Tab-separated table of C-alpha atoms in Angstrom:
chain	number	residue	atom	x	y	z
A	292	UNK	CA	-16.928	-18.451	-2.244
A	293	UNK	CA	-14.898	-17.873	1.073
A	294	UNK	CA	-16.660	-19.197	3.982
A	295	UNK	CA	-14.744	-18.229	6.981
A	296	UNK	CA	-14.811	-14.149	7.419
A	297	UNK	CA	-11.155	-14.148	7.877
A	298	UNK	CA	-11.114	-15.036	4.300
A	299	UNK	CA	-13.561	-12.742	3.262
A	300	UNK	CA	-11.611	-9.953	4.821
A	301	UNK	CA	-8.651	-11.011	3.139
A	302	UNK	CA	-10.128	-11.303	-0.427
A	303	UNK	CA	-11.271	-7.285	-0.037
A	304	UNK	CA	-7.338	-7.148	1.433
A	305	UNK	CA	-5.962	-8.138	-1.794
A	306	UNK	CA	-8.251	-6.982	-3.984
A	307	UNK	CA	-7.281	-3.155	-2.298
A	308	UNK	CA	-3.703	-3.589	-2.302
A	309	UNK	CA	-3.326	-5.779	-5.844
A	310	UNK	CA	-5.473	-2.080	-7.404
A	311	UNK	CA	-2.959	-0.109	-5.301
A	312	UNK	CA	0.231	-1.899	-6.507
A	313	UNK	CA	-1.349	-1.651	-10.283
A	314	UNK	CA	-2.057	1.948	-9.663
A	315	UNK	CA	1.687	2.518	-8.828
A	316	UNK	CA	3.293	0.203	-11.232
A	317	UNK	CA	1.303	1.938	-14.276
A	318	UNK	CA	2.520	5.463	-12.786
A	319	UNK	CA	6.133	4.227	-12.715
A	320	UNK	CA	6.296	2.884	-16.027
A	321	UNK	CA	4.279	6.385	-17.440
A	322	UNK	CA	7.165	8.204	-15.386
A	323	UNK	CA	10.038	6.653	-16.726
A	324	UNK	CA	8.301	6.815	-20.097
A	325	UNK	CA	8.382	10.095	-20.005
A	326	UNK	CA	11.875	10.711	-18.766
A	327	UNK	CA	12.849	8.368	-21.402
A	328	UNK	CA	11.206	10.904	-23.849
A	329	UNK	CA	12.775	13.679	-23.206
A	330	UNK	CA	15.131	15.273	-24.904
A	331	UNK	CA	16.159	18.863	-22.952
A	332	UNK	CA	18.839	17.997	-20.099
A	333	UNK	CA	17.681	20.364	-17.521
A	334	UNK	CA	14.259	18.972	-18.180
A	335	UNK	CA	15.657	15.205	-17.382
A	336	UNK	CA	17.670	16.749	-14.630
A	337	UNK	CA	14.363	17.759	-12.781
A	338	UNK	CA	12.113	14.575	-13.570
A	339	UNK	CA	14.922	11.932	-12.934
A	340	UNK	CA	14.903	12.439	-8.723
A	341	UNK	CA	11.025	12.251	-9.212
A	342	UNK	CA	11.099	9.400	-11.007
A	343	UNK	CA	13.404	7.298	-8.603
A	344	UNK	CA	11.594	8.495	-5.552
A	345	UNK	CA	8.490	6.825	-7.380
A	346	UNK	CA	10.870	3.540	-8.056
A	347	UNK	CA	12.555	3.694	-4.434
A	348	UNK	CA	9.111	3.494	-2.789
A	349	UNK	CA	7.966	0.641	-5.148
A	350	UNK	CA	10.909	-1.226	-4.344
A	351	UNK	CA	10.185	-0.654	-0.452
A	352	UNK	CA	6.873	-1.792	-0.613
A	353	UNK	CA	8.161	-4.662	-2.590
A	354	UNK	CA	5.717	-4.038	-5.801
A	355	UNK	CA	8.901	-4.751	-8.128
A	356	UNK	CA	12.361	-6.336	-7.473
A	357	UNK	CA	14.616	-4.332	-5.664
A	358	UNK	CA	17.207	-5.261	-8.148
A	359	UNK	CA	15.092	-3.831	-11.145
A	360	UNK	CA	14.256	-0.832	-9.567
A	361	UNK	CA	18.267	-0.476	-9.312
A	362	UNK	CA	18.767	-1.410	-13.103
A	363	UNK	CA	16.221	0.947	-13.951
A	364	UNK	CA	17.485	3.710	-11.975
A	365	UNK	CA	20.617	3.239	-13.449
A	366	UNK	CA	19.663	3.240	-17.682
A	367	UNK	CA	17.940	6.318	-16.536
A	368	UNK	CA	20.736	7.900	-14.899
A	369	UNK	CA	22.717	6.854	-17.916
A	370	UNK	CA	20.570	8.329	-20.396
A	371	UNK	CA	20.259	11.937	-18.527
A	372	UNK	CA	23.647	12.190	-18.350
A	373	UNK	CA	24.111	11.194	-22.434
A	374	UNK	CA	21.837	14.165	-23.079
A	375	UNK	CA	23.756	17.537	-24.273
């Protein structure tokens, strides 16, 4: 156990943002399952900006890789636009 309250504060710290980042992370992956699911174009057309704004602002707050959240954005993109 922590004995300094500096590192009790920063225990409750992580523990908030590590539930936060797992909160987020699970609702990307649900949202680009679901994109990834679909089969209507217009309906893809209206989830896909959703979806990136959800990957954009994981990205920013640095819960995944910049560079995945590109790649992902991208094999989504890709797949809307191979829908007919």
């Amino acid at each position: 156990m922590a004995n300094h309250k500096s590192s009790i504060k920063r225990i409750r710290q992580t523990k908030t943002r590590s539930l936060q980042n797992r909160y987020g992370a699970k609702t990307m992956r649900n949202a680009v399952k679901t994109l990834r699911g679909t089969t209507d174009r217009t309906e893809a057309e209206t989830l896909y900006p959703k979806v990136c704004a959800i990957v954009d602002k994981l990205a920013k707050k640095r819960v995944i890789h910049k560079n995945k959240a590109g790649n992902l954005k991208s094999k989504l993109a890709k797949h809307v636009h191979a829908l007919a």
